[in-house]
Amino acid sequence: MTALLKPSPLNADPAGPTPAAPAPAAAAPLISAESVTKRFADGPAVLDGVTLAIRRGERVALLGANGAGKSTLLRALVGLIPITGGAVEILGQRFTRQPTARQRATLRRRLGFVFQFHGLVGRTSALSNVVNGAMGQGHGWRSWHQSLAPAALRDAALEALEAVGLADRATARADTLSGGQSQRVAIARAIVHGPDLLFADEPAASLDPAAGLDIMRLFTRLAADQARTLVYTTHDMRHALEHADRIVALKAGRVVFDAAATDLSERDLEPIYRG
Amino acid sequence: MTALLKPSPLNADPAGPTPAAPAPAAAAPLISAESVTKRFADGPAVLDGVTLAIRRGERVALLGANGAGKSTLLRALVGLIPITGGAVEILGQRFTRQPTARQRATLRRRLGFVFQFHGLVGRTSALSNVVNGAMGQGHGWRSWHQSLAPAALRDAALEALEAVGLADRATARADTLSGGQSQRVAIARAIVHGPDLLFADEPAASLDPAAGLDIMRLFTRLAADQARTLVYTTHDMRHALEHADRIVALKAGRVVFDAAATDLSERDLEPIYRG
Amino acid sequence: MADTTSSRPPTSGPAASRPGARDIARWPRLTPLRFTLLVAAGAVLLASIGDVAPSADRLIGAVPRMGSLLERMLPPETDPAFLGRMGLRLVETLQIALVGTLFGILLSFPLAWLSAAGLSPLGRLRWLARGTVSLFRTVPDLVWALFFVSAVGLGAIAGTLTIIVDTAGFCGRFFAEAMEDSDKRPREALEAVGARKLDILASAVVPQCMPSFVNTSLFALELSVRSSVVLGIVGAGGIGQELKSAFELFQYPKASAIILAIFVIVLVMEQLTDWLRRRLG
Amino acid sequence: MADTTSSRPPTSGPAASRPGARDIARWPRLTPLRFTLLVAAGAVLLASIGDVAPSADRLIGAVPRMGSLLERMLPPETDPAFLGRMGLRLVETLQIALVGTLFGILLSFPLAWLSAAGLSPLGRLRWLARGTVSLFRTVPDLVWALFFVSAVGLGAIAGTLTIIVDTAGFCGRFFAEAMEDSDKRPREALEAVGARKLDILASAVVPQCMPSFVNTSLFALELSVRSSVVLGIVGAGGIGQELKSAFELFQYPKASAIILAIFVIVLVMEQLTDWLRRRLG
Amino acid sequence: ADAIKIAVTDIEGLEALQSEFGPFEAALEKSTGLDIELFPVGNRTAAVEAINAGQVDLVLTGPAEYVVIKELTDARIVVGWQRPDYFAQVVTLADGPIRRVQDLKGRAVAFGSVGSTSQHLGPAQALTDLGLVYGQDYEPKIISRNVAIEALIRGDIAAIGMNYSHLQRAREAYPDVAFTVVARGRDLPNDILVARADADPAAMDKIRKAFVENGKSLLAAVLKGEDNQKYKGGFFLATVEDGDYDYVRSMYTTIGVDGFKNFVGN
Ligand SMILES: Nc1ncnc2c1ncn2[C@@H]1O[C@H](COP(=O)(O)OP(=O)(O)OP(=O)(O)O)[C@@H](O)[C@H]1O
Ligand SMILES: Nc1ncnc2c1ncn2[C@@H]1O[C@H](COP(=O)(O)OP(=O)(O)OP(=O)(O)O)[C@@H](O)[C@H]1O
Ligand SMILES: [Mg+2]
Ligand SMILES: [Mg+2]
């Protein structure tokens, strides 16, 4: 599980936007959302004026009841769904409705995203799914399938699978994996290219307690040793309290809580889930 | 949330196999598995001689690391996948490889099942999905869609959605629901017909803490007031320790732990997840 | 939610006690426009059915007449010389169909991608690709045959080209449909890490669509073999021409022998489709 | 897992340090049998291509000849009397196609269900349903037309019946494929609570397959409109007959006008398909 | 009484019907006093089956089809439909290598449609009459007329069998191509209106009478469309006999088809 803590070989391009050393301190936040609003069709506002600033190297836990808008917020921040109002600046790219194609390409190169429903390609192997995670890195067709991948990428993928403890199921078809195994493949896919920013939507939901803790520790090391920024949602208080720097809570699409994690207790978070 | 604790109107048929009062005590167990073995194709044994007996009215929490075989065991017990060895007797139906069509029909009428990946029909409404849960109850085409359902069934479905706290999203298309909302629909679908036996595969995985607790309480009431039997898997220690009567743990397809939940602590369970 | 029905008069029945039960429409709301459209569509359909659908009593009493036709077709011709020639034609046809379908599939794959909603790199211009595929289908075989014969002359090559166009017109549409209908979640997951459209196609869409591609492709091959006209019109012979002549010269037993042979081929291809699809899971 | 490579000699390169990296085959293992089959298939294909595929130099120099052909077809005939008659034939054709396709779809739906692997209530006997669908396709239109003509006489009814059979042969296969390829998880979820096969079909399969059904059905309708032979064979007129006689009499401008009209209809149907599929999401 | 059903198979007649269905049908109804229904049928096999199954009363068809119908069912001639200049030709390019029929030896000759009188049987017979043996001296190919002309221009085939009006049409469609005729058959027997054996004799008589007596006005109805001028100068003949078609029977023998015994069910 150590290799991922070195700068990924796939990401070592010196001209690239990922200097191994932390960026000049106190720079502009890595992500800032300004009164972001989102409604689907003519439904109610799912995000309702969300304002947020996340700095490089932070680990932010995003809490909220079911349906509070966590997944929607993560999607909106990276431009996977167009926002209805407000503006987002992320990894230096600023957009209002949706990022332009160029902005998308630039920002997503540096991004990892773990989806709540995993979003694995069922008919290919776990390893191929992980290899696919490096698609933004300019490998072209060589990131389509594990059998096409250059050795370095394959190794990185295997390494990522090892990091999530699933190297022994690398060749299994993704749709034969158990819930937790599938979740791990999704995580491995999101970290294989050493992203600067990792969005993870309930990355530990299907994991057993030990595996969940491993993932939290992995996240911590990514943040500490390499100033990678982490934003994850979770319903596990302990994962938020013990492994995040900051806790942001949503309630019905509004930010109702934004504080450092230290010195908070479960009690302080309970109101988030109350009627 | 109270109505579900009465015998479901859909299940009140006096000739039916569900007397409201508990069955004669100390009868044969409701579920008994005898050295059940399962391997997929020529892979390793995923279940490896699982022997188990569950009595009427018990709440059993099934624990185990990711990939231990929990989901496979639940599927095998109801005959959704053929078992490779051993025998199962469930709700009075005994089978070795797979139940016969007749056995299936008899046992599944009395069954509810929450799947780990929910298994909702994405293009129909949450309510229709719940209505579908009553398909084994002889409604014929009237359980195909909410618009066809008889009033009693529709009401039962709405009631089930209320019980899981999702009545306000009843008409939303299932594929627009959030992770936790989708999970709740799956639970509502499994309880709408008042099953004698409820299998739930990580029913609280995507739920927020308050909702998870609600579901656990719902389960407890189902078991206590109506002698419904509950078997659920979970990765949440507290859900197992505080809300189950008995804890069974699997490790690499074998039962490694089978004890009453009282007087156990998290510490006792930790070895389950260790290498 | 709890209050939405509070201002309404109380209603009886089991649903009345639970607010919300009455709020959920059983059917989509019937606006005047929808109603008008529905009635209009119904009227057109009924009128058409009245005009052209068979009435029950005409169908009764038809059975013996159909039986006599069948009698004249059976037993199929078994003259060895004829069977030999037929076998030869079948092999010829299969060869041309195989090559034509293969190239047709290769051509329709990019066309399908370019015309698939949500996947096409062309954006709004994807209708250009769709239009091309539609044009391939609309222009009759005979016209394609004219073009190709005047381009490359009579014979198998013109037949192959015609089959290529036919296949592209068919597969282009069904491939696109399969691509569009593929699960959106893996696509989104790859999009999120900066995959290009082509990457998403190759990694998230194609693996999912393989069973459907197999089905469509083997159907296209079957179609090419069955297509009784194409090869005949360009003078490339083929089993279709043989079948047509048999009919025009009223040699029904020969015709039924040919149909049987094609049926066997179709069944074999069905088995192949089944087997391939099972392998792909 | 950690030990699987320990007995092998150490290899250099970045993968060597991580056991397992070398264990993962890049490609499926090449058994002798597979190799032989692969080589054989390749040889057959190459031979066929050599026989029938067009060579590049034959295609060059063909362009001017094709241009002259196009010139003869353009501009399309615009004589109002002709256009009026064509419009009439088009409406006729559309009517018959509509009814025939509708009944064909109604017929193919149960056939598709009965023949879909994993969904059919017939179990192993599902090949009977599949065989029926294949037979519908294999028996040529002409033969169906002969049957129906001798059963119900010449005219629109025989045409409708032929289109019904055509549609069933086509939709029966593609509906079955869509059903088979639908997501297995909702199916399993309903199976677990005792749903019968028909319930699973209605609730878990059909909603998922709707977009695909729409596509296939509207394609079948398009096919029925385009099909240039069926209606003519049974004396039901139709635009196909009109097109055929235009060609036989070398009235190319008329033919191109008809083709254009059909193309417009096809495009409209494409739009309709698109719209319906978008509405279904 | 039920309507009298008439199937029309011949392509030129068919086009006439399609463009001018109404006037002709009305004229026929008027002069016979019968209820008439016309079906333009694009395929001769279907027409034969229709009359065989008793589903139509009359078929307006060409000589080749008549011979088949006659052999299968005991159909009766009602009236001949004479078409002026109805003969088969073997057409080639005026500036091509074919100058005489003998030049066709060893070459490919295209025929438009299997079993068609003027496109297959007629031209093949013409060549036979001039000393070329079908299938031996030249290679017969069945290729649709449209395609065949393209192939002729390219030089893939040496000649095409077609009838006189086809050639006129082709000349219109290909104004820059010079066609020439190297062989011409004798005038073909007439198109013919045949009745199935058990058709109502009274009605058949009426129809025959109408064609003979009101031939001019019926023809005028057909000729209403400017496209149908090819029928100009035609006559309806009540004197046609089965023997007139022996020439066609010999044509079938020429292309190697000896009767239609199979068809009758043994
Ligand atoms: N495509 C959509 N169309 C309509 N409504 C949607 C759509 N996607 C999400 N929603 C609604 O938006 C709300 C927020 O959804 P979201 O998935 O962001 O919740 P969440 O906070 O992630 O919840 P969970 O903890 O259950 O995952 C929910 O009520 C959901 O039903
Ligand atoms: N269809 C299948 N084919 C092959 N292997 C399978 C299949 N289904 C499950 N497995 C394997 O069987 C093992 C047990 O899977 P199962 O889903 O039962 O685990 P689980 O205990 O439910 O884990 P989790 O907590 O992650 O849900 C896993 O290693 C999984 O990869
Ligand atoms: Mg979520
Ligand atoms: Mg599981």
mmCIF file of C-alpha atoms and ligand atoms in Angstrom, chain A residues 40 46 64-73 75 116 201-202 235, chain B residues 169 175-181 206, ligand 1:
data_model
loop_
_atom_site.group_PDB
_atom_site.id
_atom_site.type_symbol
_atom_site.label_atom_id
_atom_site.label_comp_id
_atom_site.label_asym_id
_atom_site.label_seq_id
_atom_site.Cartn_x
_atom_site.Cartn_y
_atom_site.Cartn_z
ATOM 1 C CA PHE A 40 -33.830 18.854 -11.925
ATOM 2 C CA VAL A 46 -31.831 19.980 -4.737
ATOM 3 C CA GLY A 64 -26.160 14.892 5.243
ATOM 4 C CA ALA A 65 -29.298 12.856 5.448
ATOM 5 C CA ASN A 66 -30.400 10.720 2.530
ATOM 6 C CA GLY A 67 -31.489 12.966 -0.281
ATOM 7 C CA ALA A 68 -29.764 16.032 1.199
ATOM 8 C CA GLY A 69 -27.934 16.603 -2.074
ATOM 9 C CA LYS A 70 -24.449 15.232 -1.405
ATOM 10 C CA SER A 71 -24.101 13.195 -4.547
ATOM 11 C CA THR A 72 -25.637 15.965 -6.585
ATOM 12 C CA LEU A 73 -23.139 18.457 -5.184
ATOM 13 C CA ARG A 75 -21.454 15.808 -9.582
ATOM 14 C CA GLN A 116 -22.053 5.880 -5.015
ATOM 15 C CA ASP A 201 -19.268 9.310 -2.738
ATOM 16 C CA GLU A 202 -19.739 6.995 0.247
ATOM 17 C CA HIS A 235 -22.838 8.201 6.789
ATOM 18 C CA ARG B 169 -41.003 10.486 -3.231
ATOM 19 C CA ASP B 175 -33.566 5.893 -11.240
ATOM 20 C CA THR B 176 -33.679 9.491 -10.037
ATOM 21 C CA LEU B 177 -33.546 8.503 -6.389
ATOM 22 C CA SER B 178 -30.517 9.076 -4.208
ATOM 23 C CA GLY B 179 -28.608 6.072 -2.892
ATOM 24 C CA GLY B 180 -30.418 6.048 0.424
ATOM 25 C CA GLN B 181 -33.796 6.637 -1.146
ATOM 26 C CA SER B 206 -26.633 3.587 2.135
HETATM 27 N N1 LIG F 1 -31.857 12.968 -12.009
HETATM 28 C C1 LIG F 1 -32.648 13.387 -11.011
HETATM 29 N N2 LIG F 1 -33.886 13.822 -11.279
HETATM 30 C C2 LIG F 1 -34.705 14.222 -10.294
HETATM 31 N N3 LIG F 1 -34.371 14.236 -9.001
HETATM 32 C C3 LIG F 1 -33.140 13.813 -8.663
HETATM 33 C C4 LIG F 1 -32.226 13.372 -9.640
HETATM 34 N N4 LIG F 1 -31.084 13.003 -9.023
HETATM 35 C C5 LIG F 1 -31.291 13.221 -7.709
HETATM 36 N N5 LIG F 1 -32.514 13.710 -7.485
HETATM 37 C C6 LIG F 1 -33.097 14.074 -6.183
HETATM 38 O O1 LIG F 1 -32.263 14.999 -5.583
HETATM 39 C C7 LIG F 1 -32.209 14.773 -4.187
HETATM 40 C C8 LIG F 1 -30.757 14.712 -3.738
HETATM 41 O O2 LIG F 1 -30.170 13.547 -4.278
HETATM 42 P P1 LIG F 1 -28.693 13.129 -3.926
HETATM 43 O O3 LIG F 1 -28.416 11.879 -4.686
HETATM 44 O O4 LIG F 1 -27.795 14.270 -4.138
HETATM 45 O O5 LIG F 1 -28.809 12.810 -2.385
HETATM 46 P P2 LIG F 1 -27.673 12.348 -1.385
HETATM 47 O O6 LIG F 1 -27.440 13.394 -0.436
HETATM 48 O O7 LIG F 1 -26.533 11.823 -2.148
HETATM 49 O O8 LIG F 1 -28.437 11.148 -0.656
HETATM 50 P P3 LIG F 1 -27.893 9.700 -0.232
HETATM 51 O O9 LIG F 1 -27.271 9.822 1.094
HETATM 52 O O10 LIG F 1 -29.172 8.914 -0.127
HETATM 53 O O11 LIG F 1 -27.004 9.217 -1.290
HETATM 54 C C9 LIG F 1 -32.969 13.517 -3.894
HETATM 55 O O12 LIG F 1 -34.229 13.837 -3.366
HETATM 56 C C10 LIG F 1 -33.121 12.877 -5.255
HETATM 57 O O13 LIG F 1 -34.306 12.168 -5.350
#
